[in-house]
mmCIF file of C-alpha atoms and ligand atoms in Angstrom:
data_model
loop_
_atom_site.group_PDB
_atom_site.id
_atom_site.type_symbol
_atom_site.label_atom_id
_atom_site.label_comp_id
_atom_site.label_asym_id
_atom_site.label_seq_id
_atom_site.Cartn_x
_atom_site.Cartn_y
_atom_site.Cartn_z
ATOM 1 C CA UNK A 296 -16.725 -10.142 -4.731
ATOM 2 C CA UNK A 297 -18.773 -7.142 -2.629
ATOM 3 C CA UNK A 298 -21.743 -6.381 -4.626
ATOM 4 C CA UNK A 299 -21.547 -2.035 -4.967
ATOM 5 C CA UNK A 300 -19.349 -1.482 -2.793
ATOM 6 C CA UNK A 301 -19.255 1.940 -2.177
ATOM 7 C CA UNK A 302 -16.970 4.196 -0.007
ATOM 8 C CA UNK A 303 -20.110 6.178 2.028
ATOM 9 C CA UNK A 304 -20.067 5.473 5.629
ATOM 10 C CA UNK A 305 -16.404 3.736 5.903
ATOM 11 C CA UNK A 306 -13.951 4.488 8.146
ATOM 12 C CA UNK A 307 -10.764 3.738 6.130
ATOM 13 C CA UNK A 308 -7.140 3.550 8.267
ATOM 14 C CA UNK A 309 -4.456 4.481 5.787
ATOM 15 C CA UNK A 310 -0.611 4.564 6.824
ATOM 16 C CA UNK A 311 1.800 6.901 5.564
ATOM 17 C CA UNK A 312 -1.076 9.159 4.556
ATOM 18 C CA UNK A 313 0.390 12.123 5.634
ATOM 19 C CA UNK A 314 1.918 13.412 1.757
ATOM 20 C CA UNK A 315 2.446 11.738 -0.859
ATOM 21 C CA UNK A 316 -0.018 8.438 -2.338
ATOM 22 C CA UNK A 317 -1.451 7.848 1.059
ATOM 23 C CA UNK A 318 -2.800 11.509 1.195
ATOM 24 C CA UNK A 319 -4.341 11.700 -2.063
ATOM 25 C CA UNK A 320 -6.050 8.080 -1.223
ATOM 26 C CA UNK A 321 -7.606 9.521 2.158
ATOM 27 C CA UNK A 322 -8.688 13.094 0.379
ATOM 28 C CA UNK A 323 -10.218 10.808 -2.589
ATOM 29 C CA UNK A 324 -12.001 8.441 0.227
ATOM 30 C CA UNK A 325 -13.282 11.247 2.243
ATOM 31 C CA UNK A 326 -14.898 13.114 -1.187
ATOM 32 C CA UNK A 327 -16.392 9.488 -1.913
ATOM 33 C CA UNK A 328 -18.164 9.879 1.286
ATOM 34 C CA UNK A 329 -16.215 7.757 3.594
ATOM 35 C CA UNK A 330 -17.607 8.580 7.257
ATOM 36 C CA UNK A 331 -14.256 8.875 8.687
ATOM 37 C CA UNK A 332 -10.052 8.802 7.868
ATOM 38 C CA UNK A 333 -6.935 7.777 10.134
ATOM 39 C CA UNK A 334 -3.973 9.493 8.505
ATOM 40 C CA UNK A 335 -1.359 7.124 9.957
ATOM 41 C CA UNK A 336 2.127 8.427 9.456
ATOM 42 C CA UNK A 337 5.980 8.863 11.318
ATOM 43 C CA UNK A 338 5.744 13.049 10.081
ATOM 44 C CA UNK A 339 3.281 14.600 12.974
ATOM 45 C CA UNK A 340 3.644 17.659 12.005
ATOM 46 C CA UNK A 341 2.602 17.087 7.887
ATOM 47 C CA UNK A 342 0.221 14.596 8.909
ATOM 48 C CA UNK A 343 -1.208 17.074 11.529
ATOM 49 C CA UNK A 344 -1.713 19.839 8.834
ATOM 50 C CA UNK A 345 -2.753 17.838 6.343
ATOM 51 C CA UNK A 346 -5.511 16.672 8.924
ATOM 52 C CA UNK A 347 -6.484 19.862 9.613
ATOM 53 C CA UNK A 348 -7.162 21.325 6.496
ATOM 54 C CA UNK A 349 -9.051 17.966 5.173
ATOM 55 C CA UNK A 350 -11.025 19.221 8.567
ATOM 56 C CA UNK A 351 -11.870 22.375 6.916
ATOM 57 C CA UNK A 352 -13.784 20.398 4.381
ATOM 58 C CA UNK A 353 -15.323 17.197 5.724
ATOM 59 C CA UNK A 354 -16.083 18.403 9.275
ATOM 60 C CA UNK A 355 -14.090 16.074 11.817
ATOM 61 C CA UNK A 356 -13.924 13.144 9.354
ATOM 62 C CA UNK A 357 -9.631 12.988 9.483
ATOM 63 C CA UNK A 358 -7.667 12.410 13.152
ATOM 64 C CA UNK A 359 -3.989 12.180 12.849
ATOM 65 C CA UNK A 360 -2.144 9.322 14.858
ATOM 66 C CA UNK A 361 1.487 9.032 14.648
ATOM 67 C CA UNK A 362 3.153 5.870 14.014
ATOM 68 C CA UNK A 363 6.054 4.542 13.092
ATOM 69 C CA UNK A 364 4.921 1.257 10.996
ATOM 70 C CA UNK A 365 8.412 -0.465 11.767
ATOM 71 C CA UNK A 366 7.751 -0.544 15.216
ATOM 72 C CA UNK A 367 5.582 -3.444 16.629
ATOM 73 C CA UNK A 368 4.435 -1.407 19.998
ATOM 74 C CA UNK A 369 3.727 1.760 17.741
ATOM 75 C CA UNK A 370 1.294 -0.182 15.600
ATOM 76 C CA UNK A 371 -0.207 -1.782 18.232
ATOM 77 C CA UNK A 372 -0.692 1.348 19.789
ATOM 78 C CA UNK A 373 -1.942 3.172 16.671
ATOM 79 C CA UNK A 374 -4.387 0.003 15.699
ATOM 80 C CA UNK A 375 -6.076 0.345 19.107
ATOM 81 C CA UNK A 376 -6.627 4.124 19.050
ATOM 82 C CA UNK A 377 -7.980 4.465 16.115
ATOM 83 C CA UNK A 378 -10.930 1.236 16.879
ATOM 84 C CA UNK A 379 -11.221 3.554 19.903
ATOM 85 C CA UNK A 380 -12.116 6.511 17.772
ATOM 86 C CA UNK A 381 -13.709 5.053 15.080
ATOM 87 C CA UNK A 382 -15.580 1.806 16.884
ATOM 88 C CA UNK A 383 -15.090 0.172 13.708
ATOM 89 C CA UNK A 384 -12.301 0.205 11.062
ATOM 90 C CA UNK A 385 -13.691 -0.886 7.061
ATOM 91 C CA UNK A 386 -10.566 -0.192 4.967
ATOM 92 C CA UNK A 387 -6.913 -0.811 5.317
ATOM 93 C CA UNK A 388 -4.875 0.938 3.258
ATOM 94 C CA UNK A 389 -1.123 -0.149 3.966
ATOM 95 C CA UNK A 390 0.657 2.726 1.733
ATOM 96 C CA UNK A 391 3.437 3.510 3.848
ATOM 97 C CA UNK A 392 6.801 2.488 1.878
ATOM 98 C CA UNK A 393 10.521 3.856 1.666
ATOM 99 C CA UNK A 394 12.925 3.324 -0.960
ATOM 100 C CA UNK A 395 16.210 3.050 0.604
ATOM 101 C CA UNK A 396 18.660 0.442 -0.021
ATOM 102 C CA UNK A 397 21.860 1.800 1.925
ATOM 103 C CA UNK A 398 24.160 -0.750 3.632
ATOM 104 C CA UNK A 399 22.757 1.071 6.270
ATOM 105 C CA UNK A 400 18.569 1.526 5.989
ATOM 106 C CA UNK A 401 17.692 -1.376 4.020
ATOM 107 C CA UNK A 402 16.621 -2.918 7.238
ATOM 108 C CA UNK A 403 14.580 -0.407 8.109
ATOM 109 C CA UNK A 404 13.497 -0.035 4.950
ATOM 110 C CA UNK A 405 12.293 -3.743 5.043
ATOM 111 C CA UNK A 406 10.703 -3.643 8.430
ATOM 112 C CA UNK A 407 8.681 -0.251 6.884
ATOM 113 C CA UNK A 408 7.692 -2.119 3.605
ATOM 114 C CA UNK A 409 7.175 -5.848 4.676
ATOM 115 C CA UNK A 410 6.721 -6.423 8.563
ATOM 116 C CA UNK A 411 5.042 -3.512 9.258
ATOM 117 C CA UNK A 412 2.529 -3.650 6.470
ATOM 118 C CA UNK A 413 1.846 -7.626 7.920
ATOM 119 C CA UNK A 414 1.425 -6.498 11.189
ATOM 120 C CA UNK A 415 -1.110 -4.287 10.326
ATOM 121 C CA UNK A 416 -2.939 -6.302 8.170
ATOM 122 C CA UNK A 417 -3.108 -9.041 10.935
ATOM 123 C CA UNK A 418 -4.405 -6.834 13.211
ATOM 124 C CA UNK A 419 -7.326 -5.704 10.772
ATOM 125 C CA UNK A 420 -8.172 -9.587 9.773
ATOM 126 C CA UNK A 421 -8.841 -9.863 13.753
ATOM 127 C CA UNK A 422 -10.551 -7.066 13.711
ATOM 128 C CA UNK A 423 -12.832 -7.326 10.502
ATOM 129 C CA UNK A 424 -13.044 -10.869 10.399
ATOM 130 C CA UNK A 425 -17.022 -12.208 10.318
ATOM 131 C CA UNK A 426 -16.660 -15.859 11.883
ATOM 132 C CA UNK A 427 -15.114 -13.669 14.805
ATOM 133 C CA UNK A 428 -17.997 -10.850 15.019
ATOM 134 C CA UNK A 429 -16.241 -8.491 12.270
ATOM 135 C CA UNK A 430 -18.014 -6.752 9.983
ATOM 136 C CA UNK A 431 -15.931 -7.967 7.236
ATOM 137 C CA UNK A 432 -14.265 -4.967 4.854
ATOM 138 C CA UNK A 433 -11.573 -4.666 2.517
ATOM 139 C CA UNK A 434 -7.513 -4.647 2.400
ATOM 140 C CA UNK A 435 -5.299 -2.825 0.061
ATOM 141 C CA UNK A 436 -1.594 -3.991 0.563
ATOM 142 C CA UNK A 437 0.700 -1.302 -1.762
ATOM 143 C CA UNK A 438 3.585 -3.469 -3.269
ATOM 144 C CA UNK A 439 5.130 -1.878 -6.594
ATOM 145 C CA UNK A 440 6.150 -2.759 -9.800
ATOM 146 C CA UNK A 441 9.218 -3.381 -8.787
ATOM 147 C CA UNK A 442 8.091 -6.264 -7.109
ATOM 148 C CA UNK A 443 6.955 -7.890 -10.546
ATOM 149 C CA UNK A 444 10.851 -6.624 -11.775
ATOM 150 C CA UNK A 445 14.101 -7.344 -11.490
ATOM 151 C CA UNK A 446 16.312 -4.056 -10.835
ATOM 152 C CA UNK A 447 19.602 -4.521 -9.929
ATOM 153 C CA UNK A 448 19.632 -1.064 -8.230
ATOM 154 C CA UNK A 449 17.609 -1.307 -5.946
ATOM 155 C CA UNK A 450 17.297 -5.599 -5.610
ATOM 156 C CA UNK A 451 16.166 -5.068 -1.903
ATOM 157 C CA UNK A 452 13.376 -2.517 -2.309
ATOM 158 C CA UNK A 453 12.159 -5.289 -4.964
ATOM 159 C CA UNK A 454 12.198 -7.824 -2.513
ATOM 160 C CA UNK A 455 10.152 -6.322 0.042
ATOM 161 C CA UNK A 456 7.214 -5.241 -2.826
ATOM 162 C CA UNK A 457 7.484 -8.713 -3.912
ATOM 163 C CA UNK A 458 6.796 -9.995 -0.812
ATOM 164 C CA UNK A 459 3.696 -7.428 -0.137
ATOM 165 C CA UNK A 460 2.230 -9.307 -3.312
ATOM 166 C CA UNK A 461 3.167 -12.838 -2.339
ATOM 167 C CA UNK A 462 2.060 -12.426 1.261
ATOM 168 C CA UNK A 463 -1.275 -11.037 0.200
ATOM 169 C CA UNK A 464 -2.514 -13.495 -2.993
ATOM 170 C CA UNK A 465 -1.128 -16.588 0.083
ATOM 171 C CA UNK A 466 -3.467 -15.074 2.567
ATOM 172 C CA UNK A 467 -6.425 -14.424 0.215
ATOM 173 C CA UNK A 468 -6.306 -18.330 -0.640
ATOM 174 C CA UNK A 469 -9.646 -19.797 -0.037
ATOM 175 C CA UNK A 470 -11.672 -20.104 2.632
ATOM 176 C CA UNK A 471 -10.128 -16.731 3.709
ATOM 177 C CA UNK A 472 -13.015 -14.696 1.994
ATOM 178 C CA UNK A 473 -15.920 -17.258 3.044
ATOM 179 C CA UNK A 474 -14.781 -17.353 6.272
ATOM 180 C CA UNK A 475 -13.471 -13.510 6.880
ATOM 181 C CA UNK A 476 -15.754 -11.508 4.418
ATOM 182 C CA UNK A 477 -12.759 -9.549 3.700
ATOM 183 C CA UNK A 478 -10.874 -8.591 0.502
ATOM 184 C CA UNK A 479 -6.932 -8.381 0.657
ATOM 185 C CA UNK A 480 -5.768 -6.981 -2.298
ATOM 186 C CA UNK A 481 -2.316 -5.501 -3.901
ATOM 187 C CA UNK A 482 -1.906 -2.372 -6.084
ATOM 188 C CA UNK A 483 1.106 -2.160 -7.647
ATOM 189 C CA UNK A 484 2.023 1.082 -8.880
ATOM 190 C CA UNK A 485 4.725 1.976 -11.341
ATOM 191 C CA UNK A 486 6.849 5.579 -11.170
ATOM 192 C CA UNK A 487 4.727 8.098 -9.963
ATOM 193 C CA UNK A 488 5.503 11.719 -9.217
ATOM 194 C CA UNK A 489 5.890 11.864 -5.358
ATOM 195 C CA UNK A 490 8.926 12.323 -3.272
ATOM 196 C CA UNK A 491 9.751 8.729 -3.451
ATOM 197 C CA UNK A 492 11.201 9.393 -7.037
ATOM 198 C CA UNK A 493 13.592 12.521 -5.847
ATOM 199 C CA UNK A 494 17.284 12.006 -4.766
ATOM 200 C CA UNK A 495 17.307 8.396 -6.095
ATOM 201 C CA UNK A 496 21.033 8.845 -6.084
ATOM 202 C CA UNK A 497 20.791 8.582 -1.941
ATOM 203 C CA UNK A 498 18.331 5.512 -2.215
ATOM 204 C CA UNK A 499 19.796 2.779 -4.614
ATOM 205 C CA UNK A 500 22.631 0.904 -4.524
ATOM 206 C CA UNK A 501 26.277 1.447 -5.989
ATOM 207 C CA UNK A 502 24.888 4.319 -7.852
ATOM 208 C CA UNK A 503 27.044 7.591 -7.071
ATOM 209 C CA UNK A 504 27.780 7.863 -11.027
ATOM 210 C CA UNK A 505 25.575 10.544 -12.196
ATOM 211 C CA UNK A 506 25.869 9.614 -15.653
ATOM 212 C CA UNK A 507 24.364 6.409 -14.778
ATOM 213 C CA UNK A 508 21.600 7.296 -12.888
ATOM 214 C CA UNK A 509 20.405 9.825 -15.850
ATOM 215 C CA UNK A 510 20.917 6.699 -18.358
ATOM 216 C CA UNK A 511 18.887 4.645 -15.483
ATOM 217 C CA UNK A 512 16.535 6.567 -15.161
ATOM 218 C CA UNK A 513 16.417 9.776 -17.391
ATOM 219 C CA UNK A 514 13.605 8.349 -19.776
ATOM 220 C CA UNK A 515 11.319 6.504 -16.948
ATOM 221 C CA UNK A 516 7.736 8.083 -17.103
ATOM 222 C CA UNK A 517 6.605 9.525 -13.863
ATOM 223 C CA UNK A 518 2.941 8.945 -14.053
ATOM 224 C CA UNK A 519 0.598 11.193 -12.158
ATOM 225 C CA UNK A 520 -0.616 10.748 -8.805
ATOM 226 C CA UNK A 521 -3.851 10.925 -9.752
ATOM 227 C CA UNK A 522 -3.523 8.152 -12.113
ATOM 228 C CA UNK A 523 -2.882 5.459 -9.496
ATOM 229 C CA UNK A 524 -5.522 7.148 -7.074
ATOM 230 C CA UNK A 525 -8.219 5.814 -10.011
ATOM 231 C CA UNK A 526 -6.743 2.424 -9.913
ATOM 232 C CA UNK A 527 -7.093 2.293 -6.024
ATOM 233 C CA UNK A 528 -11.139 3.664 -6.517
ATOM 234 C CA UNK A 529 -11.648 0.647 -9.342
ATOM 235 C CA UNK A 530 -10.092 -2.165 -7.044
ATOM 236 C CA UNK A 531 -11.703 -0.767 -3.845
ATOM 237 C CA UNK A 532 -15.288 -1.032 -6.010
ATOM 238 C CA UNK A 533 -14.836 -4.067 -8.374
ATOM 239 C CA UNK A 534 -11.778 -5.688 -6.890
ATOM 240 C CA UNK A 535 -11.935 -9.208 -6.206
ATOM 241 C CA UNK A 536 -10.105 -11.071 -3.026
ATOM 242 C CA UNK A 537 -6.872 -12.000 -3.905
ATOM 243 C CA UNK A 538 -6.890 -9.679 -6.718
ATOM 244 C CA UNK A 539 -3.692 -7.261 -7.805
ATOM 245 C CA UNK A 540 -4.120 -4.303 -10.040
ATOM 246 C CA UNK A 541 -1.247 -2.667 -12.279
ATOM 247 C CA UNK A 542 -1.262 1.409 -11.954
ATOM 248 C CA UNK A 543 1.507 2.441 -14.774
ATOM 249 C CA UNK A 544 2.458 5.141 -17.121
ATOM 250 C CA UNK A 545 -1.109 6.307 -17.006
ATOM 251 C CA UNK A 546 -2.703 3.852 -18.016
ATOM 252 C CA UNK A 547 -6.046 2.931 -17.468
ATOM 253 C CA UNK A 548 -6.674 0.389 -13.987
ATOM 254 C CA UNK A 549 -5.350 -3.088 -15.407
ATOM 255 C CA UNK A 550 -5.893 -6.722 -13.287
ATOM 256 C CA UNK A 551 -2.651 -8.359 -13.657
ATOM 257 C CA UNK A 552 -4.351 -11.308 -11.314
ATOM 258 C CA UNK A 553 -4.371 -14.094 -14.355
ATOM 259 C CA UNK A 554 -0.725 -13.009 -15.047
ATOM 260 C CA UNK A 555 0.336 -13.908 -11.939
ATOM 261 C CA UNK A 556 -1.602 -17.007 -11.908
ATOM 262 C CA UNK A 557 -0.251 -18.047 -15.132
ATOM 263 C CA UNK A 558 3.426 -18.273 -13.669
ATOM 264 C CA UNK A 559 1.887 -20.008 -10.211
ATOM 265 C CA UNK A 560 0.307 -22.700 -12.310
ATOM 266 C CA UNK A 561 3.776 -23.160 -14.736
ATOM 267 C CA UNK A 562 5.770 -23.585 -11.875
ATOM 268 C CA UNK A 563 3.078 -26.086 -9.923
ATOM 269 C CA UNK A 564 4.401 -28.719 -10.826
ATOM 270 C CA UNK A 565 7.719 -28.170 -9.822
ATOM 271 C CA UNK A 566 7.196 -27.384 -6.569
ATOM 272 C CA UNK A 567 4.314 -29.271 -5.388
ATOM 273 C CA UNK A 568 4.990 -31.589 -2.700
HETATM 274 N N1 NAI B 900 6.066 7.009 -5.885
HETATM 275 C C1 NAI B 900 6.305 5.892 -6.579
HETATM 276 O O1 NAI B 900 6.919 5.915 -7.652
HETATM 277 C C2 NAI B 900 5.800 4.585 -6.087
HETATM 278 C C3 NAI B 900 5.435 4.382 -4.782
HETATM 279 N N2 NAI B 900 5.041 3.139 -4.386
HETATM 280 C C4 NAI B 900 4.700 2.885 -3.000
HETATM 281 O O2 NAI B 900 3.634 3.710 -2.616
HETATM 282 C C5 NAI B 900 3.739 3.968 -1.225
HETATM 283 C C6 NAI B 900 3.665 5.464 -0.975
HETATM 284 O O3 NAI B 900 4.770 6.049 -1.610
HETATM 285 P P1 NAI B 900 4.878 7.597 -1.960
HETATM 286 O O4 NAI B 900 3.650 8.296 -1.617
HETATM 287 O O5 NAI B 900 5.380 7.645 -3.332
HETATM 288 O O6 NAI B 900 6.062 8.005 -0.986
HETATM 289 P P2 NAI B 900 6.309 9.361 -0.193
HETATM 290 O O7 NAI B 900 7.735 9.287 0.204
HETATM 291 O O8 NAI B 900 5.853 10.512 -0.990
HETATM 292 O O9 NAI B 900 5.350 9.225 1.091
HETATM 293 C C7 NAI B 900 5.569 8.231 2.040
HETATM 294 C C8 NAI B 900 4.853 8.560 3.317
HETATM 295 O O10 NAI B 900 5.140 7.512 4.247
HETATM 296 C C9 NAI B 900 5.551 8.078 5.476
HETATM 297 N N3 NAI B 900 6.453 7.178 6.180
HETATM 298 C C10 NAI B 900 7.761 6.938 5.906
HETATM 299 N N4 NAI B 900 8.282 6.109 6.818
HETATM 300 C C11 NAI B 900 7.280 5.799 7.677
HETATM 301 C C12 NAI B 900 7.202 4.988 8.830
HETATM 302 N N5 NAI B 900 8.272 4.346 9.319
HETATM 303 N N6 NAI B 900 6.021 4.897 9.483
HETATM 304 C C13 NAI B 900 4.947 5.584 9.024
HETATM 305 N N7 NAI B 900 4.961 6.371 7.952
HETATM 306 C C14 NAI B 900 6.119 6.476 7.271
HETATM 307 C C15 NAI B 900 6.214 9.391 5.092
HETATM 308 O O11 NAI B 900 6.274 10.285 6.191
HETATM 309 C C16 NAI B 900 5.323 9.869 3.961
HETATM 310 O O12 NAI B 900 4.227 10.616 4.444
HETATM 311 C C17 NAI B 900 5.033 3.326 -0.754
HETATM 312 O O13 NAI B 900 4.756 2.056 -0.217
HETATM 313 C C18 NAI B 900 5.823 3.180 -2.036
HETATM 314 O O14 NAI B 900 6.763 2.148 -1.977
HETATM 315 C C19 NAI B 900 4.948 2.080 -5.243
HETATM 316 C C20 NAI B 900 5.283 2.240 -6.536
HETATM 317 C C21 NAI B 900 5.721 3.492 -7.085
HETATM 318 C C1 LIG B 901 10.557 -1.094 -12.486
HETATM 319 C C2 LIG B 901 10.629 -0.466 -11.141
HETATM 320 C C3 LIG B 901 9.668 0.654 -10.948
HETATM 321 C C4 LIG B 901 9.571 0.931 -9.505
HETATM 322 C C5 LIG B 901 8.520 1.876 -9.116
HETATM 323 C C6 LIG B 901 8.714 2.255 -7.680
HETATM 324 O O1 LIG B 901 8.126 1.662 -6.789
HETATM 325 C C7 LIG B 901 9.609 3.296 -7.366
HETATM 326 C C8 LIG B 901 10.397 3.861 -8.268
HETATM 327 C C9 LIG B 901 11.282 4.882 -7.915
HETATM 328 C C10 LIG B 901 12.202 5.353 -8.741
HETATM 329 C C11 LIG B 901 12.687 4.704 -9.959
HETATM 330 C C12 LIG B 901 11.838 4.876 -11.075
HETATM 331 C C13 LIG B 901 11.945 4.109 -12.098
HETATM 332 C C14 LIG B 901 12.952 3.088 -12.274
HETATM 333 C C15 LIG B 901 12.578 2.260 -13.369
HETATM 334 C C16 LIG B 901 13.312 1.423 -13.981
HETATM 335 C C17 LIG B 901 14.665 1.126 -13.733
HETATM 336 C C18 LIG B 901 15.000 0.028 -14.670
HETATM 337 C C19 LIG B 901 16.353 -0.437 -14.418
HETATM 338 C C20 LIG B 901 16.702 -1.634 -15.214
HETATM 339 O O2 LIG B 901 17.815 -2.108 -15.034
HETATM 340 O O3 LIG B 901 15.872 -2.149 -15.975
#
């Protein structure tokens, strides 16, 4: 783990920060003293407000750069920009996420949730990494818990979540730390009142019963914003690599790491070669 790590004098890259999760992490960074935000997102023109009034209060610490995270050139593109502006990036946040299994977006929605969130973080191990002349820093991958569910509703949405956390506990095996100096972590957030939870009858599959989705969903607490903004301050802090963090109903910041190992080492013996 970082000893005190603290968020004064970072410059933090956070995608899909332009409403929603990803804008209330980069406001929380920027009060914590972080030197300078990227608010990453496909919406220029809410990203571009949002920019400018977080302006109005920490003095040229937020650019805007629009990206579209399922498109390989754009995040290349967006990756190399914001090194340009910053000279050095510190924190990866990889927020942006859609929920939107139609027989007709849940590629997209994949390429949004899964490849583009690896692309990015590949880029920022380059970047950061120590044994290549990094400066180390510190990766937050957003998965969900739906990607520690099953949900028959929305089965590809869990896939792609559960992949965000599988991806990042494989790459934080060790040496990564020892050799990168970086931290890749996954936050895994429960309900939470943003507009990801609206219209969930356009988002989930076989689903146009209304009845049903109030049954499905009528009694599912929407936990504050706020809420899962602390968990993402206690992992950035305490957070070890490799490390995921539960953020649900509320509820204090819980580690759900030795959870997670418990089923890897159950199953070991199975599947070892
Ligand atoms: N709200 C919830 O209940 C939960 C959300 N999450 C995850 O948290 C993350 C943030 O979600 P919310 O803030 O709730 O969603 P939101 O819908 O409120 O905000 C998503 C942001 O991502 C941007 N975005 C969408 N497509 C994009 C693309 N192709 N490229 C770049 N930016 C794009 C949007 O413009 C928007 O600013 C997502 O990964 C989501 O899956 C995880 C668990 C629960
Ligand atoms: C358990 C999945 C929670 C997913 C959180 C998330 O990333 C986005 C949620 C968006 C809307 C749905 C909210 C809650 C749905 C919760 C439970 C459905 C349970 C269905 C079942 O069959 O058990």
């Amino acid at each position: 783990m970082t000893a005190q790590w603290e968020a004064k004098n970072k410059n933090c890259l956070i995608t899909g920060a332009a409403s929603g999760l990803g804008a209330a992490y980069a406001e929380a960074l920027l009060k914590e003293g972080a030197k300078k935000v990227a608010v990453v997102d496909i919406d220029e023109n809410t990203g571009q407000n949002f920019v400018a009034k977080l302006n109005e209060t920490y003095k040229n610490a937020a650019i805007f750069v629009k990206c579209d995270v399922s498109k390989e050139s754009e995040i290349e593109n967006c990756f190399k920009t914001v090194v340009k502006e910053f000279g050095r990036v510190d924190v990866l946040i990889n927020n942006a996420g859609i929920m939107s299994d139609l027989e007709t977006t849940w590629r997209l929605a994949t390429d949004i949730n899964y490849q583009g969130l690896v692309s990015f973080t590949l880029k920022a191990v380059k970047h950061m990494r120590k044994d290549e002349g990094g400066a180390g820093g510190v990766i937050v991958n957003i998965s969900s818990t739906a990607g520690l569910s099953k949900v028959n509703t929305f089965p590809i949405y869990c896939g792609s979540k559960a992949a965000v956390r599988y991806f990042t506990q494989s790459l934080a095996m060790p040496p990564f730390f020892e050799d990168t100096g970086i931290r890749v972590m996954a936050l895994c957030p429960g309900a939470t009142a943003t507009k990801l939870v609206e219209n969930l009858d356009k988002k989930v599959v076989d689903m146009k019963n209304s009845k049903m989705m109030e049954e499905l969903f009528g009694n599912v607490h929407i936990q504050s914003v706020e809420s899962t903004v602390a968990v993402m301050h206690k992992m950035l802090k305490d957070g070890n690599n490799g490390s995921i963090w539960l953020s649900n109903k509320d509820q204090p910041p819980y580690e759900l790491t030795s959870h997670i190992d418990k089923f890897f080492t159950d199953v070991e013996e199975l599947v070892s070669p």
